């Protein structure tokens, strides 16, 4: 039994914070080599965090969900997505909100969006010119932003759509490097002195986004055109057990949450997939053969069921977790995890990266090897790209469908190549990790 935190890193807390911001992967690798499956870090000004990476510990956390607060642990994201966000609430309120939000993101509803995802991809890929290099991550961000705007917000044209698109990109790009991300972790940088400070510029853009979203909600309501099939219309029509709808503030915060959680994450993972597929010519060949086997104009849902394409997406999500760790879980009472007795108010974080690079689960983990997912099935605590338990990613089904359809659409119609033959590092981008430089590619020919 331990009342103290296990394996505490001894360097000064401010130093640990700087390292965590600048290089969260190098930081975790270093201390897992030193301490093994569990260690504790202290981030100056933010508090202590226990990092865990053993599958059994992760299973114990997921199976005792109700004993943790998660929303409270996500406070750092509040200035970006608002306090009503699903990510920031706990308990009964979280359960209610998830129930209201889940249906549009799953099952039949999702299938209806497949066609639209392929069209969006075709439209953006058709702008690539033979021989002209482009940054894949930026191109994929255009695709995933368009998917969120059209499918979630229900916007395809008009003045509001034209304004929101560049505004949202500029807003999210404000944390596109480790240095620029530091304002999310260092409260003293969160000063709103108008356009003089980065924080002030970010808040201004955010206020404008909120105004545009409010106008969109009001227009949908007055025109009484709730049922256009987009996710916002479904969110507005949803009612809880007491017949209550979501308030406008809840709707706006959830829209920003979905945008914030769903658009960069999918774009980044797609960029890594393109990178690995074109680093490994055998993977590209197998994928093309599998896609060709479907013949001309396959149904999107046939594509989504292809086993090798699925394995390529799974392996990409294994090697390149978008979040270095899952959401923090704060103990509500004393609890035993991994043989350690933790006091109330201890923050536990499962490391996606360390789990996904365990030799005992993923032999030769540095190698991109989709076949590992064809020969073995991993349990929900051995493979966690979308987290787990009651906080499992709301958009996991949409994200995987989008990944497969985008890859299939591009690989069936274009031949691409990497501009440089070099290995690309993970770099912090806000709360996420992205490929340094964004992966430069070039179109060689149309297929
Ligand atoms: C490849 C793409 C994506 C990845 C890798 C990813 C990953 C994650 C992870 C790791 C979590 C934390 C889960 C936990 O701590 O247990 C999460 C939560 C969440 N994700 Fe995703 N995500 C992706 C795409 C999306 C999309 C497309 C959406 C929405 C359309 C979305 C919406 C959310 C939301 C709302 C939460 C918070 C859930 C809650 O607190 O109940 N994500 N995601």
XYZ file of C-alpha atoms and ligand atoms in Angstrom:
490
model
C 0.000 0.000 0.000
C 1.300 3.470 -0.925
C -0.072 6.838 0.050
C 2.686 8.679 -1.803
C 2.799 8.847 -5.577
C 4.873 6.079 -7.181
C 8.221 6.728 -8.911
C 8.302 10.524 -8.727
C 10.515 12.288 -11.261
C 12.962 14.367 -9.264
C 13.799 17.253 -11.640
C 12.231 20.674 -10.849
C 8.494 20.923 -11.692
C 8.986 23.897 -14.037
C 11.566 21.897 -15.982
C 9.179 18.937 -16.219
C 6.444 21.290 -17.515
C 8.735 22.723 -20.204
C 9.794 19.227 -21.293
C 6.159 18.060 -21.329
C 5.147 20.973 -23.560
C 8.160 20.723 -25.881
C 8.536 16.965 -26.252
C 5.871 14.838 -24.531
C 7.016 11.663 -26.319
C 10.733 11.972 -25.489
C 9.720 12.804 -21.902
C 7.562 9.691 -21.515
C 10.090 7.410 -23.199
C 12.877 8.607 -20.927
C 10.988 8.029 -17.679
C 9.333 4.772 -18.696
C 12.826 3.437 -19.421
C 13.869 4.553 -15.958
C 10.784 3.574 -13.925
C 8.775 1.079 -16.005
C 4.975 0.928 -16.269
C 4.129 3.654 -13.777
C 5.710 6.960 -12.806
C 4.653 10.377 -11.519
C 5.430 13.770 -12.962
C 4.937 17.180 -11.460
C 4.151 19.934 -13.923
C 4.937 23.372 -12.502
C 1.700 25.258 -11.786
C -0.516 22.400 -13.030
C -0.012 19.694 -10.368
C 1.018 16.036 -10.178
C 0.084 13.351 -12.717
C 0.590 9.595 -12.530
C 1.370 8.094 -15.961
C 0.352 4.453 -16.458
C 1.026 2.176 -19.414
C 0.265 -1.402 -18.343
C -2.853 -2.877 -20.024
C -4.124 -4.244 -16.721
C -3.924 -0.831 -15.060
C -5.806 0.656 -18.020
C -8.480 -2.045 -17.741
C -8.859 -1.249 -14.035
C -9.344 2.442 -14.846
C -11.924 1.855 -17.608
C -13.902 -0.612 -15.521
C -14.188 1.805 -12.577
C -15.190 4.837 -14.588
C -17.682 6.236 -12.107
C -14.909 6.576 -9.513
C -13.152 9.316 -11.493
C -13.842 12.885 -12.533
C -12.607 13.614 -16.032
C -14.205 16.931 -16.928
C -12.476 18.543 -13.963
C -9.147 17.231 -15.284
C -9.719 18.805 -18.707
C -9.914 22.358 -17.319
C -7.015 23.469 -19.522
C -9.302 23.187 -22.561
C -12.051 25.367 -21.076
C -10.902 28.683 -22.587
C -11.100 27.086 -26.037
C -14.310 25.082 -25.988
C -16.462 26.604 -23.237
C -17.557 25.253 -19.882
C -20.626 23.370 -21.187
C -18.467 21.128 -23.356
C -18.919 17.358 -23.072
C -15.197 17.143 -22.334
C -15.505 19.360 -19.265
C -18.525 17.930 -17.494
C -18.897 14.900 -15.247
C -21.444 12.584 -13.651
C -25.151 12.739 -14.523
C -24.697 15.816 -16.703
C -22.056 14.063 -18.785
C -24.270 10.970 -19.174
C -27.232 13.123 -20.292
C -25.185 15.098 -22.808
C -23.547 11.990 -24.271
C -26.936 10.346 -24.740
C -28.134 13.396 -26.650
C -25.003 13.575 -28.791
C -24.318 9.897 -29.545
C -27.052 8.901 -32.060
C -26.031 11.163 -34.970
C -22.461 9.856 -34.812
C -23.314 6.167 -35.127
C -25.088 3.472 -37.106
C -27.311 4.270 -40.053
C -27.002 8.002 -39.600
C -23.302 7.740 -40.251
C -23.743 5.769 -43.467
C -25.761 8.623 -44.894
C -22.658 10.832 -44.695
C -20.332 8.442 -46.557
C -21.184 9.700 -50.029
C -20.608 13.301 -48.918
C -17.153 12.471 -47.500
C -16.073 10.960 -50.863
C -17.355 14.010 -52.753
C -15.537 16.432 -50.452
C -12.293 14.456 -50.914
C -12.631 14.398 -54.698
C -13.282 18.120 -54.760
C -10.176 18.953 -52.707
C -7.873 16.407 -54.419
C -8.902 17.670 -57.855
C -7.084 20.938 -57.050
C -3.682 19.181 -56.823
C -1.433 19.738 -59.831
C 0.958 17.164 -61.264
C 4.520 17.932 -60.144
C 3.521 20.613 -57.602
C 4.386 19.677 -54.012
C 1.745 20.199 -51.314
C 1.526 19.613 -47.564
C -0.702 16.600 -46.972
C -1.653 17.572 -43.430
C -2.965 20.945 -44.635
C -4.870 19.262 -47.476
C -6.398 16.760 -45.049
C -7.310 19.592 -42.702
C -9.294 21.144 -45.551
C -11.112 17.827 -46.031
C -11.863 17.303 -42.336
C -12.948 20.937 -41.828
C -15.310 20.615 -44.764
C -16.658 17.339 -43.319
C -17.396 19.051 -39.982
C -18.884 22.164 -41.622
C -21.130 20.207 -43.991
C -22.035 17.155 -41.960
C -22.031 18.530 -38.420
C -22.859 22.224 -38.839
C -24.985 21.668 -41.966
C -23.231 24.497 -43.853
C -22.390 24.138 -47.525
C -22.671 27.646 -48.918
C -23.611 31.216 -48.115
C -22.030 34.134 -46.358
C -21.792 32.477 -42.939
C -20.044 29.450 -44.408
C -17.581 31.703 -46.274
C -16.777 33.558 -43.041
C -16.547 30.551 -40.738
C -14.138 28.539 -42.857
C -11.063 30.820 -42.750
C -11.941 31.967 -39.239
C -11.948 28.442 -37.799
C -8.695 27.566 -39.558
C -7.006 30.719 -38.247
C -8.367 30.055 -34.753
C -7.016 26.499 -34.630
C -3.705 27.384 -36.282
C -2.898 29.662 -33.353
C -1.442 26.683 -31.466
C 0.354 25.010 -34.361
C 3.822 24.704 -32.758
C 5.238 23.816 -29.314
C 6.002 27.481 -28.632
C 2.580 28.700 -29.669
C 0.959 25.815 -27.780
C 2.560 26.949 -24.530
C -0.151 29.566 -23.970
C -2.592 26.705 -23.332
C -0.465 25.430 -20.442
C 0.874 28.678 -18.961
C -1.932 30.779 -17.426
C 0.302 33.892 -17.269
C 0.308 33.959 -21.098
C -3.500 34.023 -21.132
C -3.762 37.813 -21.190
C -6.454 39.415 -23.280
C -4.981 42.781 -24.280
C -6.878 42.950 -27.534
C -4.967 42.159 -30.704
C -1.655 42.922 -28.940
C -1.480 39.497 -27.352
C -1.850 36.057 -29.004
C -4.427 35.157 -26.333
C -6.394 38.343 -27.061
C -6.391 37.525 -30.784
C -7.538 34.002 -30.072
C -10.381 35.157 -27.814
C -11.517 37.729 -30.402
C -11.705 35.059 -33.085
C -13.545 32.774 -30.701
C -16.155 35.451 -29.889
C -16.750 35.922 -33.582
C -17.113 32.149 -34.089
C -19.707 32.093 -31.276
C -21.662 34.933 -32.923
C -21.764 33.109 -36.249
C -22.815 29.847 -34.594
C -25.583 31.613 -32.638
C -26.872 33.130 -35.881
C -26.868 29.693 -37.513
C -28.826 28.138 -34.630
C -31.386 30.957 -34.704
C -31.827 30.679 -38.444
C -32.395 26.942 -38.244
C -34.946 27.496 -35.481
C -36.895 30.313 -37.142
C -36.986 28.577 -40.482
C -38.106 25.521 -38.560
C -35.872 23.445 -40.777
C -34.553 21.228 -37.999
C -34.566 18.171 -40.104
C -32.016 18.783 -42.771
C -30.052 15.669 -41.842
C -27.015 17.499 -40.469
C -25.827 16.758 -36.950
C -26.643 20.220 -35.560
C -30.286 19.782 -36.636
C -30.346 16.400 -34.904
C -28.756 17.911 -31.791
C -31.411 20.655 -31.759
C -34.206 18.110 -32.107
C -32.851 15.744 -29.415
C -34.674 15.596 -26.030
C -33.614 14.007 -22.723
C -35.864 11.821 -20.483
C -37.493 14.966 -19.110
C -38.262 16.316 -22.565
C -35.551 18.970 -22.252
C -33.584 20.146 -25.308
C -29.997 21.389 -25.238
C -29.682 25.121 -24.541
C -28.074 27.438 -27.103
C -24.979 27.744 -24.915
C -24.700 23.958 -24.748
C -25.179 23.654 -28.510
C -22.481 26.230 -29.257
C -19.971 24.717 -26.831
C -20.604 21.225 -28.228
C -20.162 22.458 -31.802
C -16.805 23.963 -30.878
C -15.886 20.779 -28.995
C -16.647 18.624 -32.020
C -14.720 20.960 -34.256
C -11.794 21.133 -31.847
C -11.738 17.370 -31.116
C -12.730 16.075 -34.522
C -11.064 18.056 -37.201
C -7.349 18.257 -36.456
C -7.238 14.748 -35.039
C -8.589 13.110 -38.181
C -6.482 15.307 -40.498
C -3.294 14.499 -38.610
C -3.951 10.757 -38.608
C -4.635 10.830 -42.345
C -1.365 12.669 -42.967
C 0.507 9.911 -41.091
C -1.329 7.244 -43.060
C -0.291 8.809 -46.385
C 3.260 9.090 -45.100
C 3.547 5.428 -44.067
C 1.721 4.078 -47.124
C 4.192 5.882 -49.393
C 7.232 4.929 -47.310
C 6.269 1.257 -47.727
C 5.695 0.329 -51.366
C 4.373 -3.150 -50.439
C 1.633 -1.560 -48.312
C 0.655 0.747 -51.176
C 0.534 -2.175 -53.613
C -1.618 -4.331 -51.326
C -3.995 -1.443 -50.718
C -4.341 -0.721 -54.423
C -4.989 -4.390 -55.184
C -7.647 -4.534 -52.485
C -9.329 -1.363 -53.759
C -9.187 -2.580 -57.375
C -10.873 -5.843 -56.340
C -14.068 -3.859 -55.683
C -14.361 -2.897 -59.375
C -15.694 0.418 -60.745
C -17.652 2.751 -58.434
C -17.827 0.673 -55.244
C -20.336 1.550 -52.518
C -18.713 3.597 -49.722
C -19.783 1.045 -47.123
C -18.055 -1.757 -49.109
C -14.852 0.285 -48.912
C -15.283 0.753 -45.166
C -15.321 -3.024 -44.670
C -12.065 -3.809 -46.516
C -9.800 -5.734 -44.106
C -6.390 -4.506 -45.258
C -7.500 -0.871 -45.459
C -8.932 -1.237 -41.949
C -5.645 -2.708 -40.709
C -3.655 0.166 -42.285
C -5.835 2.677 -40.415
C -5.513 0.735 -37.154
C -1.724 0.551 -37.465
C -1.531 4.289 -38.217
C -3.588 5.046 -35.103
C -1.310 2.738 -33.087
C 1.960 4.295 -34.190
C 0.817 7.892 -34.151
C -1.494 8.621 -31.250
C -2.909 12.104 -31.732
C -3.026 12.613 -27.981
C 0.111 11.631 -26.030
C -2.079 10.520 -23.089
C -5.785 9.945 -22.454
C -7.852 12.540 -20.637
C -6.769 12.883 -16.990
C -8.833 10.788 -14.555
C -9.079 12.358 -11.056
C -9.851 9.918 -8.220
C -13.025 10.857 -6.310
C -12.173 8.606 -3.358
C -9.342 6.347 -2.309
C -8.833 3.659 -4.987
C -6.523 0.754 -5.778
C -5.080 0.664 -9.306
C -2.147 -1.507 -10.432
C -1.506 -2.509 -6.814
C -1.119 1.094 -5.655
C -3.548 2.718 -3.242
C -4.254 6.264 -4.472
C -5.692 9.029 -2.294
C -8.711 11.102 -3.419
C -7.844 13.873 -5.894
C -4.960 12.017 -7.518
C -4.729 12.503 -11.288
C -4.069 9.373 -13.357
C -3.253 9.475 -17.058
C -3.021 6.391 -19.283
C -0.304 6.799 -21.898
C -1.523 5.881 -25.376
C 1.996 6.195 -26.716
C 3.717 3.951 -24.163
C 0.976 1.311 -24.383
C 1.077 1.268 -28.190
C 4.854 0.815 -28.228
C 5.013 -2.090 -25.771
C 7.193 -4.877 -27.218
C 5.129 -7.540 -25.443
C 1.968 -6.438 -27.282
C 3.377 -5.053 -30.526
C 6.648 -6.824 -31.438
C 9.006 -4.488 -33.281
C 6.779 -1.499 -32.468
C 8.776 1.004 -34.557
C 7.856 -0.891 -37.709
C 4.678 -0.006 -39.639
C 3.084 -3.425 -39.906
C -0.685 -3.483 -40.626
C -0.616 -7.302 -40.683
C -0.357 -7.359 -36.888
C -4.036 -6.322 -36.802
C -4.990 -9.118 -39.212
C -3.423 -11.890 -37.161
C -4.339 -10.712 -33.672
C -7.272 -9.021 -31.992
C -6.381 -6.501 -29.335
C -8.539 -5.908 -26.274
C -9.973 -2.445 -25.474
C -7.195 -1.918 -22.904
C -4.353 -3.057 -25.183
C -5.273 -0.694 -28.027
C -6.681 2.706 -27.070
C -6.365 5.297 -29.879
C -9.873 6.540 -28.997
C -9.625 6.057 -25.221
C -12.206 3.987 -23.415
C -14.939 3.539 -20.847
C -17.581 6.234 -20.589
C -15.239 8.837 -22.119
C -14.455 6.901 -25.286
C -14.157 9.300 -28.211
C -17.595 10.442 -29.381
C -16.444 10.555 -33.007
C -14.526 7.254 -33.244
C -16.862 5.762 -35.864
C -16.976 8.931 -37.973
C -13.185 9.328 -37.760
C -12.505 5.762 -38.943
C -15.074 5.970 -41.725
C -13.594 9.277 -42.869
C -10.045 7.895 -42.821
C -10.953 4.889 -44.955
C -13.028 6.798 -47.486
C -10.463 9.568 -47.920
C -7.591 7.091 -48.386
C -9.609 4.976 -50.817
C -10.768 7.978 -52.865
C -7.262 9.421 -53.196
C -5.390 6.143 -53.778
C -7.896 4.973 -56.401
C -7.587 8.151 -58.448
C -4.092 9.564 -57.971
C -0.537 8.400 -57.758
C 1.341 10.369 -55.106
C 4.923 10.332 -53.832
C 6.742 11.763 -50.827
C 8.856 14.815 -51.668
C 11.604 13.908 -49.191
C 12.717 10.462 -48.196
C 13.320 11.203 -44.509
C 11.812 10.133 -41.241
C 9.337 12.602 -39.773
C 9.047 13.335 -36.064
C 5.944 13.866 -33.947
C 5.636 17.504 -32.901
C 3.287 19.128 -30.410
C 0.365 21.018 -31.921
C -1.852 22.430 -29.158
C -2.939 19.456 -27.072
C -2.205 17.074 -29.947
C 0.815 15.588 -31.731
C 1.283 16.094 -35.473
C 3.967 15.354 -38.106
C 6.722 17.952 -38.055
C 6.407 19.886 -41.339
C 3.058 18.270 -42.162
C 4.361 15.635 -44.717
C 5.175 17.074 -48.159
C 3.933 15.085 -51.144
C 3.539 15.499 -54.864
C 1.089 14.112 -57.412
C 2.852 12.079 -60.105
C -0.120 11.145 -62.243
C -3.851 10.554 -62.292
C -4.763 6.865 -62.259
C -8.482 10.051 -35.665
C -9.314 10.853 -35.058
C -9.561 10.923 -33.566
C -8.819 10.462 -32.519
C -7.471 9.717 -32.576
C -9.527 10.795 -31.303
C -9.098 10.468 -30.024
C -9.784 10.770 -28.862
C -9.338 10.418 -27.531
C -8.053 9.672 -27.215
C -10.258 10.893 -26.647
C -10.161 10.776 -25.115
C -10.840 9.523 -24.621
C -10.483 9.098 -23.228
O -9.770 9.805 -22.499
O -10.907 7.980 -22.830
C -11.302 11.539 -27.410
C -12.416 12.151 -26.881
C -13.360 12.827 -27.630
N -13.415 12.909 -29.013
Fe -12.124 12.079 -30.329
N -10.675 11.455 -31.640
C -10.747 11.553 -33.009
C -11.779 12.109 -33.766
C -12.909 12.671 -33.234
C -14.026 13.165 -34.007
C -14.150 13.056 -35.527
C -14.909 13.713 -33.122
C -16.234 14.367 -33.350
C -16.865 14.441 -34.443
C -14.358 13.543 -31.788
C -14.953 13.971 -30.626
C -14.515 13.665 -29.354
C -15.205 14.094 -28.137
C -16.450 14.981 -28.078
C -14.490 13.558 -27.051
C -14.826 13.722 -25.563
C -15.688 12.565 -25.093
C -16.148 12.682 -23.651
O -15.513 13.390 -22.863
O -17.147 12.018 -23.297
N -13.136 12.912 -31.899
N -10.989 11.445 -28.768
